[in-house]
Short mmCIF file of C-alpha atoms in Angstrom, two decimals:
data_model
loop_
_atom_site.label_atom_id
_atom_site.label_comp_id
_atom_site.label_asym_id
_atom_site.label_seq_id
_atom_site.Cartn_x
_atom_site.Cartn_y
_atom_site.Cartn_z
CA UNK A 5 0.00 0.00 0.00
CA UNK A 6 1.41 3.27 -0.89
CA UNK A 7 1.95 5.98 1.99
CA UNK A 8 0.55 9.65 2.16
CA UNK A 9 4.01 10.39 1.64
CA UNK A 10 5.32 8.76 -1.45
CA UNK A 11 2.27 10.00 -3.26
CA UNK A 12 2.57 13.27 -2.12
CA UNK A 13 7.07 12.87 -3.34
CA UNK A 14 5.44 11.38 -6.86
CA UNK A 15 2.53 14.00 -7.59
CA UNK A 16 5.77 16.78 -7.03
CA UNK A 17 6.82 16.62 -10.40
CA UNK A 18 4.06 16.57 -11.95
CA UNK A 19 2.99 20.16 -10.32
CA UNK A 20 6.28 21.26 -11.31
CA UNK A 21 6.11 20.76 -14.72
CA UNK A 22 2.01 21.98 -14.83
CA UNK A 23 3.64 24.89 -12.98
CA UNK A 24 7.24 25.15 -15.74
CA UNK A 25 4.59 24.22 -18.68
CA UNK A 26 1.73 27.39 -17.40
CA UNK A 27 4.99 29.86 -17.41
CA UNK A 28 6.43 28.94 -20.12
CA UNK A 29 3.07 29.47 -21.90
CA UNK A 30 2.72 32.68 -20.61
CA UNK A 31 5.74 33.94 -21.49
CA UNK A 32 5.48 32.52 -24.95
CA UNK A 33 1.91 34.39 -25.09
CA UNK A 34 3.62 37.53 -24.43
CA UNK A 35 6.08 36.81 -27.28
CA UNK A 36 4.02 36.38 -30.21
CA UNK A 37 1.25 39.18 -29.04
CA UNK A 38 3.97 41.49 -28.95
CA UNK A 39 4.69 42.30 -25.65
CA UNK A 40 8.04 41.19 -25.85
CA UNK A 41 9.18 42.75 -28.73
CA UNK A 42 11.95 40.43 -31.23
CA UNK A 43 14.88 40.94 -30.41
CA UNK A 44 14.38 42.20 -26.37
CA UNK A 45 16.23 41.04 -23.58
CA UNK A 46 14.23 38.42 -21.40
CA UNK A 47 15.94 39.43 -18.08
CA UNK A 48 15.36 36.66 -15.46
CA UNK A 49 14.81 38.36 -12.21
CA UNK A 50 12.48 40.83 -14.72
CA UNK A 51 10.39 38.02 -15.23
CA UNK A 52 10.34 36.72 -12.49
CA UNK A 53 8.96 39.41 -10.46
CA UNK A 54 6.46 39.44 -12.82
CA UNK A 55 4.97 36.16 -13.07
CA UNK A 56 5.51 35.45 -9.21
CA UNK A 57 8.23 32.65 -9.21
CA UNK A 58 11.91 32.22 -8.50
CA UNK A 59 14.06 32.53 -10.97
CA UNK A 60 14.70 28.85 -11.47
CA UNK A 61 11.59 28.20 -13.37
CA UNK A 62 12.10 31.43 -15.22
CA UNK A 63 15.39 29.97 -16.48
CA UNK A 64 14.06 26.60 -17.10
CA UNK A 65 10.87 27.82 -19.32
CA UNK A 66 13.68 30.08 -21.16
CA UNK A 67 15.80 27.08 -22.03
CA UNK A 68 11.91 25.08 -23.44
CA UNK A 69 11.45 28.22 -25.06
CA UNK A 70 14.30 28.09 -26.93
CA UNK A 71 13.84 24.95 -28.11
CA UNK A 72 10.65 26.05 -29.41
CA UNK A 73 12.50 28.94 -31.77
CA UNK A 74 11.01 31.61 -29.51
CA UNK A 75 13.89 32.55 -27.81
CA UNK A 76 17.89 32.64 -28.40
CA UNK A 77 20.55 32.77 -26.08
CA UNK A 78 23.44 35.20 -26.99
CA UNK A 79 26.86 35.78 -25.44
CA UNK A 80 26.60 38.50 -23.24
CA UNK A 81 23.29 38.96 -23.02
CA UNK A 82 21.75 36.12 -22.09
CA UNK A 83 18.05 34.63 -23.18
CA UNK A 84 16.83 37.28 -25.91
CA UNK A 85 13.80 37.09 -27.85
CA UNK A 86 14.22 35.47 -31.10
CA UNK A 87 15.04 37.98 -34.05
CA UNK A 88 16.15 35.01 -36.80
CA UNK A 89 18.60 36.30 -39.53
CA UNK A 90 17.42 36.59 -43.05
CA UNK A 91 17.64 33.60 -44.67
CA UNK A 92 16.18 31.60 -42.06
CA UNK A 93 13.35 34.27 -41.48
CA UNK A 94 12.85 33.54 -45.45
CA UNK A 95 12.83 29.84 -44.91
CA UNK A 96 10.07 30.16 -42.00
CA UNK A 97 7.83 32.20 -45.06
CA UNK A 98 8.20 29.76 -47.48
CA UNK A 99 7.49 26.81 -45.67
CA UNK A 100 4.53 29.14 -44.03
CA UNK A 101 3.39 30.16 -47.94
CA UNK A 102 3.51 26.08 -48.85
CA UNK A 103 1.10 25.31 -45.76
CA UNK A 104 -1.34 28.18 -46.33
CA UNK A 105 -1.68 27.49 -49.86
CA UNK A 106 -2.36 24.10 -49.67
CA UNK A 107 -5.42 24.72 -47.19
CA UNK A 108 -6.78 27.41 -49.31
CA UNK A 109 -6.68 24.77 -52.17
CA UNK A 110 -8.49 22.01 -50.05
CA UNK A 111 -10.75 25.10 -48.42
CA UNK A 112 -12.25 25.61 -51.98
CA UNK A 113 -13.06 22.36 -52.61
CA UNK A 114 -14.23 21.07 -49.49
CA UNK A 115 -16.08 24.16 -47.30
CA UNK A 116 -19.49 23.75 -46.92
CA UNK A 117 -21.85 27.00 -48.14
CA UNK A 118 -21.83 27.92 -44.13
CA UNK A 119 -18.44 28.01 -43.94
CA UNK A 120 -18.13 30.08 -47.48
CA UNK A 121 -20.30 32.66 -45.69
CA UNK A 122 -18.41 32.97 -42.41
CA UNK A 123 -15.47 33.50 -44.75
CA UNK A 124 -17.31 35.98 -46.99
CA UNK A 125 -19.00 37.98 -43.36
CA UNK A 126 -15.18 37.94 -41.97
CA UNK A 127 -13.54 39.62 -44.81
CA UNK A 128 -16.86 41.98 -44.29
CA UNK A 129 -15.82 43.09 -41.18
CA UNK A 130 -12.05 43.31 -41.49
CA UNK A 131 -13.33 45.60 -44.62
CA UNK A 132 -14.64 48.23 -41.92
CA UNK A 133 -11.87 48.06 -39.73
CA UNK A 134 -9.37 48.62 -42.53
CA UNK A 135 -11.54 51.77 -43.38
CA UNK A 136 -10.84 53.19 -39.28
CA UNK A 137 -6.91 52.27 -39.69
CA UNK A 138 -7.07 50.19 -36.88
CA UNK A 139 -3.93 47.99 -36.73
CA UNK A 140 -4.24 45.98 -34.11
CA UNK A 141 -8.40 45.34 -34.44
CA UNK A 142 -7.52 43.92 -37.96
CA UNK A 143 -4.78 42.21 -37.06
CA UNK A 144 -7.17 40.13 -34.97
CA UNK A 145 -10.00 39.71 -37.65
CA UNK A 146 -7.26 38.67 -39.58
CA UNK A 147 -5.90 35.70 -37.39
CA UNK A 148 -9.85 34.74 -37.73
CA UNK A 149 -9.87 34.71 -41.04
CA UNK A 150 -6.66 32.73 -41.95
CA UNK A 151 -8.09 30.56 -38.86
CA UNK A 152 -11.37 29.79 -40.78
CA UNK A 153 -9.52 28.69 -44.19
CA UNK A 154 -7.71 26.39 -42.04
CA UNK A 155 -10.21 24.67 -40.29
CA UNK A 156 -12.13 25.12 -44.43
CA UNK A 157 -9.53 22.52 -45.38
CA UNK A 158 -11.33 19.73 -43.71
CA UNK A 159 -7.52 18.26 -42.75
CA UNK A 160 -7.09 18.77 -38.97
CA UNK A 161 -2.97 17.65 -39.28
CA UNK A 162 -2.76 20.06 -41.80
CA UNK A 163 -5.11 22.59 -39.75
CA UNK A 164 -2.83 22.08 -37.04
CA UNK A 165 0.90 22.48 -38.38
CA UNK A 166 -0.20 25.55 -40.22
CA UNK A 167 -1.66 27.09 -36.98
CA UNK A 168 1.49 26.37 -35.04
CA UNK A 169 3.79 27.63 -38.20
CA UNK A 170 1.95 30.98 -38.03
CA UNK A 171 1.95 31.26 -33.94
CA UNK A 172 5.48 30.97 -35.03
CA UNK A 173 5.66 33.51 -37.49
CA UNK A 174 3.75 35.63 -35.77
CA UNK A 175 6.33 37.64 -33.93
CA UNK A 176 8.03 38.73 -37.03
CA UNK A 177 4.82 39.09 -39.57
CA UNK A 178 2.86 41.60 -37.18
CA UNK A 179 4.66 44.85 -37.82
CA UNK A 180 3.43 44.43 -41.06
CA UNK A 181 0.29 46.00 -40.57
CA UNK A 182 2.38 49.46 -39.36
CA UNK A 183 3.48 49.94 -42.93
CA UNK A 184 1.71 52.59 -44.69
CA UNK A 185 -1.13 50.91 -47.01
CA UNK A 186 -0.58 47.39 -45.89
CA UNK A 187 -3.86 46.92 -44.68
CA UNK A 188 -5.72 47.89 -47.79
CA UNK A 189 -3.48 45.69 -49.90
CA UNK A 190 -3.98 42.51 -47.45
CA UNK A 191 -7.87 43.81 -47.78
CA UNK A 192 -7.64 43.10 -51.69
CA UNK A 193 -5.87 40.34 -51.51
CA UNK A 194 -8.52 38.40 -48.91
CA UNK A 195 -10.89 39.27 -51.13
CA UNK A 196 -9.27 37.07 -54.27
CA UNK A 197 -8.88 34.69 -51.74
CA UNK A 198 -12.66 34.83 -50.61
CA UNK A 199 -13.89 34.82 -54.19
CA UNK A 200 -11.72 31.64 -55.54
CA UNK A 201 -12.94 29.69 -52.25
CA UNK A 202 -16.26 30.84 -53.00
CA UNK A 203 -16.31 29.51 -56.77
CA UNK A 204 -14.66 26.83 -55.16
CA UNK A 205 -12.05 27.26 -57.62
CA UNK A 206 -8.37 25.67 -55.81
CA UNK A 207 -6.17 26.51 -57.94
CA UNK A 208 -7.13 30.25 -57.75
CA UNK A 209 -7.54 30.29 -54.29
CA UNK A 210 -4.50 28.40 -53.77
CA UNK A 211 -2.65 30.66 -56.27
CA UNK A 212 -3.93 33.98 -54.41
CA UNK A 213 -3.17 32.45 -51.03
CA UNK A 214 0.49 31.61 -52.29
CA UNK A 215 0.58 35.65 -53.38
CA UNK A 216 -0.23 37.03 -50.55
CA UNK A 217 1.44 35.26 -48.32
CA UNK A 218 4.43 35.90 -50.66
CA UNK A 219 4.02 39.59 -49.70
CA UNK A 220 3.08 39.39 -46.19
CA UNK A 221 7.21 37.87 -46.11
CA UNK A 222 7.85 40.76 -47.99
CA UNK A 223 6.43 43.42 -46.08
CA UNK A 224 7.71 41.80 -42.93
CA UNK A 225 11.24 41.64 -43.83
CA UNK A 226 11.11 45.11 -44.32
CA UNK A 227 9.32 46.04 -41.39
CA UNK A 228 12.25 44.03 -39.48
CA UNK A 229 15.11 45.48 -41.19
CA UNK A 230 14.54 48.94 -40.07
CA UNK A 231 13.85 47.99 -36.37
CA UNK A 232 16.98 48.63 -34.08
CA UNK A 233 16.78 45.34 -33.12
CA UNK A 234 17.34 43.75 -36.08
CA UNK A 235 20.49 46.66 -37.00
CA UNK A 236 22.09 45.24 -33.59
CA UNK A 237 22.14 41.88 -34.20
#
């Protein structure tokens, strides 16, 4: 019979690593949403402070997170946020423009007319918010609306790489929508996108997916280049 004590030693762990895995999330959270910039310094005792915990599980969710990609360590100054250098930053896109055309392709064939009119009434409403200039309100419509063409692919492996490739890409592909005109462009190009899916034509919509995706890398690359962080790497 096991003793109040040796379950209590073997359930340890386990709250350790819910407690590591919650941090680690939260941190990460804070990453791609922006609030830790690419590029900034992830000070330990910083963080620590901040999420309530030593600075052992700070370190520890640093070292996971840089497993993940979402953070670097650098000589000198410790755990940084990831800023990746060009070519891999242009790897990340194309593998990113592969995934997203390939579920617009599958989201024209296979969407059912509901889902064609979610599609249609989200690129409705981003339309509205691109009018007000609102950066970050569109950015969030348009997390929805990539969101619905992934789960329009009727693939859930494929729904779920290509949602963890853009949480990925995320930190880098955001400033985008600072750049003067951006969101009127990405407006036009959801719209080709909305019209192939709803002719359920694939290789349009997988051919204006592929496009603007193409320029989303584009824009973001040049967003990044003129941030400091990127001209003190």
């Amino acid at each position: 019979m096991e003793t109040p004590g040796a379950s209590i030693a073997a359930n340890a762990p386990r709250r350790e690593e819910t407690q590591l895995a919650r941090l680690a999330r939260s941190i990460a959270e804070a990453i791609v949403d922006g609030r830790l910039a690419p590029g900034e310094r992830l000070d330990e005792a910083g963080l620590a402070a901040r999420y309530g915990v030593s600075r052992t599980p700070v370190r520890e969710a640093l070292r996971n997170l840089a497993a993940s990609g979402l953070v670097e360590h650098r000589p000198h100054r410790g755990a940084v946020v990831a800023l990746p250098d060009p070519p891999r930053l242009r790897g990340m896109f194309e593998l990113m423009t592969e995934l997203e055309a390939t579920a617009a392709r599958f989201a024209a064939l296979r969407m059912d007319p509901h889902e064609r009119r979610a599609l249609a009434a989200l690129h409705e409403e981003a339309a509205a918010i691109m009018r007000g200039g609102d950066a970050a309100a569109y950015e969030a419509v348009n997390l929805r609306f990539h969101h619905a063409i992934f789960s329009g692919s009727h693939n859930p492996f494929l729904e779920e790489t290509t949602q963890a490739m853009r949480v990925r890409i995320r930190p880098f592909s955001r400033g985008q929508f600072n750049l003067e005109g951006r969101l009127m462009l990405s407006h036009v190009e959801h719209g080709e996108i909305v019209t192939a899916i709803a002719q359920g034509d694939a290789a349009s919509a997988e051919a204006a997916m592929r496009t603007h995706v193409g320029r989303i890398a584009e824009a973001a690359a040049g967003y990044l280049a003129a941030t400091p962080a990127m001209e003190a790497r």
